[in-house]
């Protein structure tokens, strides 16, 4: 059996290694257009910033090492220019020698990946306008910075690469502005959770131009003007485009393979395309979202690796199936860690799901052990069934392990209530006896059983201020004095029982504290005395962070620029 693989990196290289482990006799040929068969995409910004010092550390494998270990014919700098399914060959061009030839196959695996979305805008091809996707892109940017010492950069796009690149360029002392058409960074997060990422970026001197549309680029005064719709241009010494990626599927389209969302390759659970004996994996394929069941294109290394393994299994006669992608991810944002899995609340509702969420602010480990830090968790679930739909966490220590627990729980089709039953490891330096994941389960259980009712951030402004309801803040007077929500009066929770006479019977009471815990206790006290009480999800800390972020975005829209 002869297998030809187009593209290396995560999907193609994984498939090649798995094929060899399953079939010692197979002839395996990999054609990779770049000069690198397998490299760490996610590490590219850190090489630019000098965190990763040796460029060879970005290269996970070389053709020589791969051949010695797996006897796979890895041909870099070879571009496949056409597929010929009718005669089971591919046309190939050796980019160094210039020669062209055809290669036959019994089975063909497409792993072309994705390419940076290149908007058709004036000035995209300027020398000082860069994209960041490959090792070659990285070396080009690094070389430009080393030789020209730019003092400022505009990054078009605020996803994973844009955020990581912003951090690394700030580490080099450059002024950095992120321009983003949506009014938030990091689309996997809901806008309220993205507020914490925005605050961290501003704290480290990054300027945010959110809700702006880039219309082109123009050279001026030795730098680049970023032309914005209906606004004055932004000027910088260099520009990096990080506005997302699109599936690189021109070959598949020309060969007549069925295409789906964003031009992605349609595959079944076995990673088979619409054409016999042709498989496809990685960033170029359309998959099912594990939570919503809807078609999706999810460009992440983890799914690409798993798909490569599954395709190899099936090429070798097995029957492996891909169950879908749920988009689990984590990103370092300066000192913060931000992670998500499943669907956020916004996208759950767009998918037609009746979604609700709880927001909590637990400590990373036991409060009595030194060094604990607060994290903000948002756990999304389906009303009625309480099916766990997704989660987002922003914090410092312990974020990654909690998101992985929640990702596993989603994959196991657990309900949000069942999170309370998970038996998770505990020691004071690492967690609490009631882990933050357990705490989320307790909160949802209380809602499900009617132990507590909650109101959310979007409800606060709509609450009547005419005396028909009671708005209550149960923090200490000192906390209240540092900031409060208009209309909320202050009675500390520890004084509430003695001061119940100050509350008018028969009126609903909406209760807030700093994080949601003391207000929950207050709600139970009030319920025990005949009041209808509602607890604010997330607490004043959450409210203040989100409202402050929205205020800054609105000010920037009015004045022309966000300030760090």
Coordinates of C-alpha atoms in Angstrom, one line a residue:
X1 CA 0.0 0.0 0.0
X2 CA 1.2 3.4 -0.9
X3 CA 0.0 6.4 1.0
X4 CA 0.6 10.0 0.0
X5 CA 0.1 12.7 2.5
X6 CA -0.2 16.4 1.6
X7 CA 0.9 18.6 4.4
X8 CA 2.8 17.9 7.6
X9 CA 2.5 19.8 10.9
X10 CA -0.1 18.3 13.3
X11 CA -2.4 16.2 11.2
X12 CA -0.2 15.0 8.5
X13 CA 2.9 14.2 10.6
X14 CA 0.7 12.4 13.2
X15 CA -0.9 10.3 10.5
X16 CA 2.4 9.4 9.0
X17 CA 3.8 8.2 12.3
X18 CA 0.6 6.3 13.1
X19 CA 0.6 4.6 9.7
X20 CA 4.1 3.3 10.2
X21 CA 3.3 2.0 13.6
X22 CA 0.3 0.1 12.1
X23 CA 1.9 -1.0 8.8
X24 CA 5.7 -1.7 8.6
X25 CA 5.4 -2.4 4.9
X26 CA 3.5 0.6 3.7
X27 CA 5.2 3.2 1.4
X28 CA 4.5 6.6 2.9
X29 CA 5.3 9.9 1.2
X30 CA 4.7 13.3 2.7
X31 CA 4.8 16.5 0.6
X32 CA 5.2 19.7 2.6
X33 CA 5.2 23.1 0.8
X34 CA 7.2 24.8 3.6
X35 CA 10.6 23.9 4.7
X36 CA 9.4 22.3 7.9
X37 CA 7.5 19.1 8.3
X38 CA 6.3 19.6 11.9
X39 CA 6.6 22.8 13.9
X40 CA 5.0 24.4 17.0
X41 CA 2.5 26.9 15.6
X42 CA 1.6 28.0 19.1
X43 CA 5.2 28.8 20.0
X44 CA 5.8 31.2 17.1
X45 CA 5.0 34.5 18.9
X46 CA 7.2 33.5 21.8
X47 CA 10.2 33.1 19.5
X48 CA 9.5 36.6 18.2
X49 CA 9.5 37.9 21.7
X50 CA 12.7 36.1 22.7
X51 CA 11.1 33.8 25.2
X52 CA 12.0 30.9 23.0
X53 CA 15.6 31.7 22.0
X54 CA 16.6 28.9 19.6
X55 CA 14.6 28.7 16.3
X56 CA 15.3 25.0 16.2
X57 CA 13.2 24.6 19.3
X58 CA 10.2 25.4 17.1
X59 CA 10.8 22.5 14.9
X60 CA 9.4 19.3 16.4
X61 CA 10.8 17.0 13.8
X62 CA 13.2 17.2 10.8
X63 CA 12.8 15.1 7.6
X64 CA 16.0 13.3 8.5
X65 CA 15.0 12.4 12.1
X66 CA 11.5 11.4 10.9
X67 CA 13.0 9.1 8.3
X68 CA 15.4 7.4 10.7
X69 CA 12.6 6.7 13.2
X70 CA 9.7 5.9 10.8
X71 CA 11.1 5.4 7.4
X72 CA 8.7 7.9 6.0
X73 CA 9.8 9.8 2.8
X74 CA 9.4 13.4 4.0
X75 CA 9.8 15.9 1.1
X76 CA 9.8 19.5 2.2
X77 CA 9.7 22.4 -0.3
X78 CA 7.4 20.3 -2.5
X79 CA 4.1 21.8 -3.4
X80 CA 1.2 19.6 -4.7
X81 CA -0.4 21.6 -7.5
X82 CA -3.2 19.3 -8.5
X83 CA -5.1 16.1 -7.5
X84 CA -6.2 13.5 -10.1
X85 CA -8.6 11.2 -8.3
X86 CA -9.6 9.5 -11.6
X87 CA -6.0 8.1 -12.0
X88 CA -5.0 8.3 -8.4
X89 CA -2.0 10.6 -8.8
X90 CA -1.0 14.1 -7.6
X91 CA 1.0 16.7 -9.5
X92 CA 4.0 17.9 -7.5
X93 CA 6.5 20.8 -8.0
X94 CA 9.9 20.8 -6.3
X95 CA 10.1 24.4 -5.3
X96 CA 13.9 24.3 -5.1
X97 CA 14.8 22.5 -8.3
X98 CA 11.8 23.7 -10.2
X99 CA 11.0 20.2 -11.6
X100 CA 7.4 18.9 -11.8
X101 CA 6.2 15.3 -11.7
X102 CA 3.3 13.1 -10.8
X103 CA 3.1 10.8 -7.8
X104 CA 0.8 7.8 -7.6
X105 CA -1.1 6.7 -4.5
X106 CA -3.4 4.0 -3.2
X107 CA -4.6 6.2 -0.4
X108 CA -4.4 10.0 -0.2
X109 CA -4.5 12.1 3.0
X110 CA -5.1 15.8 2.7
X111 CA -3.7 17.9 5.6
X112 CA -3.3 21.3 4.0
X113 CA -4.2 23.2 7.1
X114 CA -5.4 26.8 7.0
X115 CA -3.9 30.0 5.7
X116 CA -4.1 33.5 7.2
X117 CA -7.3 35.3 6.0
X118 CA -6.0 37.8 3.6
X119 CA -8.5 40.6 3.1
X120 CA -8.6 42.2 -0.3
X121 CA -7.5 45.5 1.0
X122 CA -5.2 48.1 -0.4
X123 CA -1.7 47.7 0.9
X124 CA -1.8 44.1 2.1
X125 CA 1.4 43.3 0.3
X126 CA 3.4 46.1 1.7
X127 CA 6.9 45.2 3.1
X128 CA 6.0 46.2 6.6
X129 CA 2.7 44.4 6.7
X130 CA 3.2 40.8 8.0
X131 CA 1.2 37.7 8.6
X132 CA 2.1 35.1 11.2
X133 CA 1.3 31.4 10.5
X134 CA 4.4 29.5 9.5
X135 CA 8.0 29.3 10.7
X136 CA 9.0 31.3 7.6
X137 CA 6.6 34.0 8.7
X138 CA 8.1 34.0 12.1
X139 CA 11.7 34.3 10.9
X140 CA 10.7 37.1 8.6
X141 CA 9.1 39.1 11.5
X142 CA 12.0 38.3 13.8
X143 CA 14.5 39.4 11.2
X144 CA 12.7 42.7 10.6
X145 CA 12.5 43.5 14.3
X146 CA 16.2 42.7 14.9
X147 CA 17.3 44.8 11.9
X148 CA 15.0 47.7 12.1
X149 CA 14.1 48.0 15.8
X150 CA 10.5 49.2 15.3
X151 CA 9.1 51.1 18.2
X152 CA 5.4 50.5 17.4
X153 CA 3.1 47.9 15.9
X154 CA -0.6 47.6 15.0
X155 CA -2.0 44.1 15.2
X156 CA -5.1 43.5 13.1
X157 CA -7.0 40.8 15.0
X158 CA -7.4 39.9 18.7
X159 CA -7.6 36.1 18.7
X160 CA -5.0 33.7 20.0
X161 CA -2.1 34.8 17.8
X162 CA -2.9 38.5 18.1
X163 CA -3.0 38.4 21.9
X164 CA 0.2 36.3 22.2
X165 CA 2.0 38.5 19.7
X166 CA 0.9 41.6 21.6
X167 CA 2.4 40.3 24.8
X168 CA 5.7 39.4 23.2
X169 CA 6.0 42.7 21.3
X170 CA 5.3 44.6 24.5
X171 CA 8.0 42.5 26.1
X172 CA 10.4 44.0 23.5
X173 CA 9.3 47.5 24.5
X174 CA 7.2 48.2 21.5
X175 CA 4.0 50.3 21.6
X176 CA 1.2 47.9 20.6
X177 CA -2.4 48.5 19.4
X178 CA -4.9 45.8 18.6
X179 CA -7.5 46.6 16.1
X180 CA -10.5 44.3 16.1
X181 CA -13.9 44.5 14.2
X182 CA -15.8 42.8 17.1
X183 CA -16.0 44.8 20.3
X184 CA -14.0 42.2 22.2
X185 CA -10.8 40.1 22.0
X186 CA -10.9 36.3 22.0
X187 CA -14.1 35.2 20.4
X188 CA -14.3 31.9 22.3
X189 CA -15.2 34.0 25.4
X190 CA -18.4 35.8 26.2
X191 CA -18.1 39.6 26.2
X192 CA -18.4 39.7 30.0
X193 CA -15.5 37.2 30.5
X194 CA -13.4 38.9 27.8
X195 CA -13.6 42.1 30.0
X196 CA -10.9 40.5 32.3
X197 CA -8.6 39.9 29.3
X198 CA -9.1 43.5 28.1
X199 CA -8.2 44.8 31.6
X200 CA -5.1 42.7 31.7
X201 CA -4.0 43.9 28.2
X202 CA -4.6 47.5 29.1
X203 CA -2.7 47.1 32.4
X204 CA 0.3 46.0 30.3
X205 CA 0.1 49.0 28.0
X206 CA -1.7 47.6 25.1
X207 CA -4.1 50.0 23.4
X208 CA -7.4 48.4 22.2
X209 CA -9.3 49.7 19.1
X210 CA -12.3 47.5 19.4
X211 CA -15.3 47.7 17.0
X212 CA -13.1 49.2 14.3
X213 CA -13.0 48.1 10.7
X214 CA -9.6 48.1 8.8
X215 CA -10.0 49.3 5.2
X216 CA -6.4 49.2 4.1
X217 CA -2.8 50.1 4.6
X218 CA -0.6 52.8 3.2
X219 CA 3.1 53.7 3.6
X220 CA 3.9 57.0 5.3
X221 CA 6.9 58.5 7.0
X222 CA 8.8 55.3 7.0
X223 CA 6.0 53.3 8.6
X224 CA 2.5 52.1 7.8
X225 CA -0.9 53.8 8.2
X226 CA -3.7 51.5 9.1
X227 CA -6.8 52.9 7.4
X228 CA -9.9 52.7 9.5
X229 CA -13.5 53.1 8.4
X230 CA -14.9 56.5 9.4
X231 CA -11.9 57.3 11.6
X232 CA -8.4 58.7 11.4
X233 CA -5.7 56.1 10.5
X234 CA -3.4 54.5 13.1
X235 CA 0.3 54.9 12.3
X236 CA 2.9 52.3 13.3
X237 CA 6.4 51.1 12.3
X238 CA 4.9 47.7 11.4
X239 CA 1.6 45.8 11.1
X240 CA 0.8 42.1 11.7
X241 CA -2.4 40.6 10.3
X242 CA -3.8 38.1 12.8
X243 CA -7.5 38.3 11.7
X244 CA -8.0 34.6 11.6
X245 CA -7.5 31.7 9.1
X246 CA -9.5 30.1 6.4
X247 CA -9.2 26.5 5.2
X248 CA -6.5 26.0 2.5
X249 CA -8.7 23.9 0.1
X250 CA -8.1 25.1 -3.4
X251 CA -6.7 21.7 -4.4
X252 CA -9.8 19.9 -3.0
X253 CA -12.1 22.3 -4.8
X254 CA -10.4 21.9 -8.1
X255 CA -10.5 18.1 -7.7
X256 CA -14.3 18.2 -7.1
X257 CA -14.3 17.2 -3.4
X258 CA -17.4 18.2 -1.5
X259 CA -16.8 21.5 0.4
X260 CA -18.7 22.9 3.4
X261 CA -18.4 25.9 5.8
X262 CA -15.8 28.5 4.8
X263 CA -14.8 26.2 1.9
X264 CA -13.7 23.5 4.3
X265 CA -13.5 19.8 3.2
X266 CA -16.6 17.7 4.1
X267 CA -15.6 14.5 5.8
X268 CA -17.5 11.7 7.7
X269 CA -16.6 10.4 11.1
X270 CA -13.9 8.2 9.6
X271 CA -12.2 11.3 8.1
X272 CA -13.2 10.2 4.5
X273 CA -14.0 12.8 1.9
X274 CA -16.6 12.5 -0.8
X275 CA -14.1 10.9 -3.1
X276 CA -13.1 7.3 -2.5
X277 CA -9.6 6.7 -1.0
X278 CA -9.1 10.3 -0.1
X279 CA -9.1 11.3 3.5
X280 CA -8.7 14.8 5.1
X281 CA -7.8 16.1 8.5
X282 CA -6.9 19.2 10.5
X283 CA -7.7 22.9 10.0
X284 CA -9.1 22.3 6.5
X285 CA -12.0 20.0 7.4
X286 CA -15.5 20.5 8.5
X287 CA -16.5 18.7 11.7
X288 CA -19.4 18.4 14.0
X289 CA -19.3 20.5 17.2
X290 CA -19.5 18.0 20.0
X291 CA -21.9 20.2 22.1
X292 CA -24.3 21.7 19.5
X293 CA -24.1 18.9 16.8
X294 CA -23.8 21.6 14.2
X295 CA -21.2 21.8 11.4
X296 CA -18.1 23.7 12.5
X297 CA -14.5 24.6 11.5
X298 CA -12.2 24.5 14.5
X299 CA -8.6 25.2 14.0
X300 CA -6.7 23.7 16.9
X301 CA -3.8 21.4 17.2
X302 CA -5.4 18.8 19.5
X303 CA -8.3 17.9 17.1
X304 CA -5.9 17.8 14.2
X305 CA -3.7 15.3 15.9
X306 CA -6.6 13.1 16.8
X307 CA -8.0 13.3 13.3
X308 CA -4.6 12.3 11.9
X309 CA -4.5 9.2 14.1
X310 CA -8.1 8.2 13.2
X311 CA -7.5 8.6 9.4
X312 CA -4.4 6.4 9.7
X313 CA -6.3 3.8 11.6
X314 CA -9.0 3.6 8.9
X315 CA -6.4 3.7 6.0
X316 CA -4.9 0.6 7.6
X317 CA -8.3 -1.2 7.8
X318 CA -9.6 -0.1 11.2
X319 CA -12.8 1.6 12.1
X320 CA -12.0 4.6 14.2
X321 CA -14.4 7.5 14.5
X322 CA -14.1 11.2 15.3
X323 CA -16.7 12.2 17.8
X324 CA -16.5 15.9 17.2
X325 CA -14.7 19.0 18.4
X326 CA -15.6 21.0 21.5
X327 CA -13.0 23.7 21.1
X328 CA -11.1 23.4 24.3
X329 CA -8.3 26.0 24.5
X330 CA -6.1 27.9 26.8
X331 CA -4.0 31.1 26.3
X332 CA -1.5 33.1 28.3
X333 CA -2.5 36.7 28.4
X334 CA 0.4 38.5 30.1
X335 CA 0.0 37.4 33.7
X336 CA -3.4 35.9 33.2
X337 CA -4.5 32.5 32.0
X338 CA -7.7 32.3 30.0
X339 CA -9.3 29.1 29.0
X340 CA -12.6 27.8 27.5
X341 CA -14.3 24.7 26.4
X342 CA -17.6 23.8 24.8
X343 CA -19.8 26.7 23.7
X344 CA -20.0 30.1 25.4
X345 CA -23.4 31.5 26.3
X346 CA -23.6 33.7 23.3
X347 CA -23.0 30.9 20.8
X348 CA -25.2 28.5 22.7
X349 CA -28.2 30.8 22.2
X350 CA -27.3 31.4 18.6
X351 CA -27.4 27.6 18.2
X352 CA -31.0 27.5 19.5
X353 CA -30.1 26.2 23.0
X354 CA -32.0 27.5 26.0
X355 CA -28.8 28.5 27.9
X356 CA -28.2 29.8 31.4
X357 CA -25.0 30.2 33.4
X358 CA -23.5 30.7 36.8
X359 CA -20.6 32.9 37.6
X360 CA -18.3 32.4 40.6
X361 CA -15.0 33.7 41.9
X362 CA -13.3 30.9 43.8
X363 CA -9.7 30.9 45.1
X364 CA -7.1 28.9 43.2
X365 CA -6.4 26.9 46.4
X366 CA -7.3 26.9 50.1
X367 CA -7.6 30.4 51.4
X368 CA -5.6 29.8 54.5
X369 CA -2.6 28.6 52.4
X370 CA -0.4 31.5 51.2
X371 CA -0.5 32.6 47.6
X372 CA -4.0 31.8 46.6
X373 CA -5.5 34.0 43.8
X374 CA -9.0 34.6 42.6
X375 CA -10.2 33.1 39.3
X376 CA -13.5 33.9 37.6
X377 CA -15.5 31.0 36.3
X378 CA -18.5 31.0 34.0
X379 CA -20.2 27.6 33.6
X380 CA -22.9 27.4 30.9
X381 CA -25.7 24.8 31.0
X382 CA -29.0 24.1 29.4
X383 CA -32.1 25.1 31.3
X384 CA -34.4 22.2 32.2
X385 CA -32.0 19.4 31.4
X386 CA -28.9 21.1 33.1
X387 CA -26.7 19.6 30.4
X388 CA -23.3 21.0 30.7
X389 CA -22.6 23.1 27.5
X390 CA -19.4 25.0 28.2
X391 CA -17.2 26.9 30.5
X392 CA -14.8 29.8 30.6
X393 CA -12.2 30.6 33.3
X394 CA -9.9 33.6 33.6
X395 CA -7.4 33.7 36.4
X396 CA -3.9 32.8 37.4
X397 CA -3.0 29.4 39.0
X398 CA -5.1 26.4 38.4
X399 CA -7.1 27.6 35.5
X400 CA -5.8 25.0 33.1
X401 CA -6.5 22.0 35.3
X402 CA -10.1 23.2 36.0
X403 CA -10.9 23.7 32.3
X404 CA -9.6 20.3 31.6
X405 CA -11.9 18.8 34.2
X406 CA -14.8 20.6 32.7
X407 CA -13.8 19.6 29.2
X408 CA -13.8 15.9 30.3
X409 CA -17.2 16.4 32.0
X410 CA -18.7 17.8 28.8
X411 CA -17.3 14.9 26.8
X412 CA -18.8 12.5 29.3
X413 CA -22.2 14.2 28.8
X414 CA -22.4 15.1 32.4
X415 CA -24.9 17.6 33.7
X416 CA -23.7 20.7 35.4
X417 CA -25.2 19.4 38.7
X418 CA -23.1 16.3 38.6
X419 CA -20.0 18.5 38.9
X420 CA -20.6 18.5 42.6
X421 CA -20.0 14.8 42.8
X422 CA -16.6 14.8 41.1
X423 CA -13.9 13.4 43.4
X424 CA -11.0 15.8 42.8
X425 CA -7.6 15.9 44.3
X426 CA -7.1 18.2 47.3
X427 CA -4.2 19.6 49.2
X428 CA -4.0 23.2 50.5
X429 CA -1.3 24.3 48.0
X430 CA -3.3 23.1 45.1
X431 CA -7.1 23.3 45.7
X432 CA -9.8 23.5 48.4
X433 CA -11.7 20.6 49.9
X434 CA -14.6 21.9 47.8
X435 CA -12.9 22.5 44.5
X436 CA -14.0 25.4 42.2
X437 CA -15.5 22.8 39.8
X438 CA -17.5 21.3 42.7
X439 CA -18.6 24.7 43.7
X440 CA -20.0 25.3 40.2
X441 CA -22.0 22.1 40.6
X442 CA -23.4 23.3 44.0
X443 CA -24.5 26.6 42.5
X444 CA -26.4 24.9 39.7
X445 CA -27.9 22.4 42.1
X446 CA -29.2 25.2 44.3
X447 CA -30.9 26.8 41.2
X448 CA -32.3 23.5 40.1
X449 CA -33.8 22.7 43.5
X450 CA -35.1 26.2 44.1
X451 CA -32.8 26.8 47.0
X452 CA -31.9 30.1 45.5
X453 CA -33.0 32.3 42.5
X454 CA -30.4 34.4 40.7
X455 CA -30.3 37.5 38.6
X456 CA -27.7 38.2 36.0
X457 CA -25.6 41.1 34.8
X458 CA -28.0 42.0 32.0
X459 CA -30.8 42.3 34.6
X460 CA -29.3 44.9 36.8
X461 CA -30.1 48.0 34.9
X462 CA -33.7 46.9 34.3
X463 CA -34.4 46.5 38.0
X464 CA -36.9 49.1 39.2
X465 CA -35.6 51.9 41.3
X466 CA -39.1 53.1 42.3
X467 CA -39.3 51.3 45.6
X468 CA -41.4 48.3 44.3
X469 CA -38.4 46.0 45.0
X470 CA -35.6 46.1 47.6
X471 CA -32.1 46.4 46.3
X472 CA -29.6 45.2 48.9
X473 CA -25.8 45.1 49.1
X474 CA -24.6 42.9 52.0
X475 CA -20.9 43.8 51.9
X476 CA -19.1 45.6 54.6
X477 CA -19.5 49.4 54.8
X478 CA -15.8 49.8 53.7
X479 CA -16.4 47.7 50.6
X480 CA -19.6 49.5 49.8
X481 CA -17.8 52.8 50.2
X482 CA -15.3 51.9 47.5
X483 CA -18.1 51.4 45.0
X484 CA -21.6 50.2 44.6
X485 CA -24.5 49.8 42.2
X486 CA -26.9 52.7 42.1
X487 CA -30.0 52.0 44.1
X488 CA -28.5 49.3 46.3
X489 CA -28.6 50.0 50.0
X490 CA -26.1 48.6 52.4
X491 CA -26.8 46.2 55.2
X492 CA -23.9 43.9 56.0
X493 CA -24.8 40.2 56.0
X494 CA -23.7 39.7 59.6
X495 CA -26.2 42.4 60.7
X496 CA -29.1 41.3 58.4
X497 CA -31.1 39.2 60.9
X498 CA -31.1 42.1 63.4
X499 CA -32.1 44.6 60.8
X500 CA -34.8 42.7 58.9
X501 CA -37.3 45.3 60.2
X502 CA -35.7 47.8 57.8
X503 CA -37.0 45.8 54.9
X504 CA -40.5 46.1 53.7
X505 CA -42.3 42.8 53.8
X506 CA -43.8 41.5 50.6
X507 CA -41.3 43.1 48.3
X508 CA -38.8 41.0 46.4
X509 CA -35.2 41.5 47.5
X510 CA -32.3 41.6 45.0
X511 CA -29.1 40.9 46.8
X512 CA -25.5 41.6 45.9
X513 CA -22.1 41.1 47.6
X514 CA -18.5 41.0 46.3
X515 CA -18.4 37.5 44.9
X516 CA -21.8 35.9 45.3
X517 CA -21.2 33.9 48.5
X518 CA -22.4 36.3 51.2
X519 CA -25.3 37.4 49.1
X520 CA -26.3 33.7 48.8
X521 CA -26.2 33.4 52.6
X522 CA -28.3 36.5 52.9
X523 CA -30.8 35.1 50.4
X524 CA -31.2 32.0 52.6
X525 CA -31.7 34.2 55.7
X526 CA -34.3 36.3 53.9
X527 CA -36.1 33.2 52.6
X528 CA -36.2 31.8 56.1
X529 CA -38.1 35.0 57.1
X530 CA -40.6 34.9 54.3
X531 CA -38.9 37.1 51.7
X532 CA -38.6 36.4 48.0
X533 CA -34.9 36.8 47.4
X534 CA -32.6 36.8 44.3
X535 CA -28.9 36.4 44.4
X536 CA -26.6 38.3 41.9
X537 CA -24.5 35.9 39.9
X538 CA -20.8 36.9 40.0
X539 CA -20.9 39.6 42.6
X540 CA -20.0 43.2 42.5
X541 CA -16.4 42.4 41.5
X542 CA -17.7 40.8 38.3
X543 CA -20.2 43.6 37.7
X544 CA -17.6 46.3 38.2
X545 CA -15.1 44.7 35.9
X546 CA -17.5 44.2 33.0
X547 CA -19.2 47.7 33.4
X548 CA -15.8 49.4 33.5
X549 CA -14.7 47.6 30.4
X550 CA -17.9 48.6 28.5
X551 CA -17.4 52.2 29.7
X552 CA -13.9 52.2 28.3
X553 CA -15.0 50.7 25.0
X554 CA -17.8 53.3 24.7
X555 CA -15.4 56.1 25.5
X556 CA -13.0 54.9 22.9
X557 CA -15.7 54.7 20.3
X558 CA -16.6 58.4 21.1
X559 CA -13.0 59.7 21.5
X560 CA -11.2 57.6 18.9
X561 CA -8.9 55.3 21.0
X562 CA -8.9 53.1 24.0
X563 CA -6.2 53.9 26.6
X564 CA -4.3 51.4 28.6

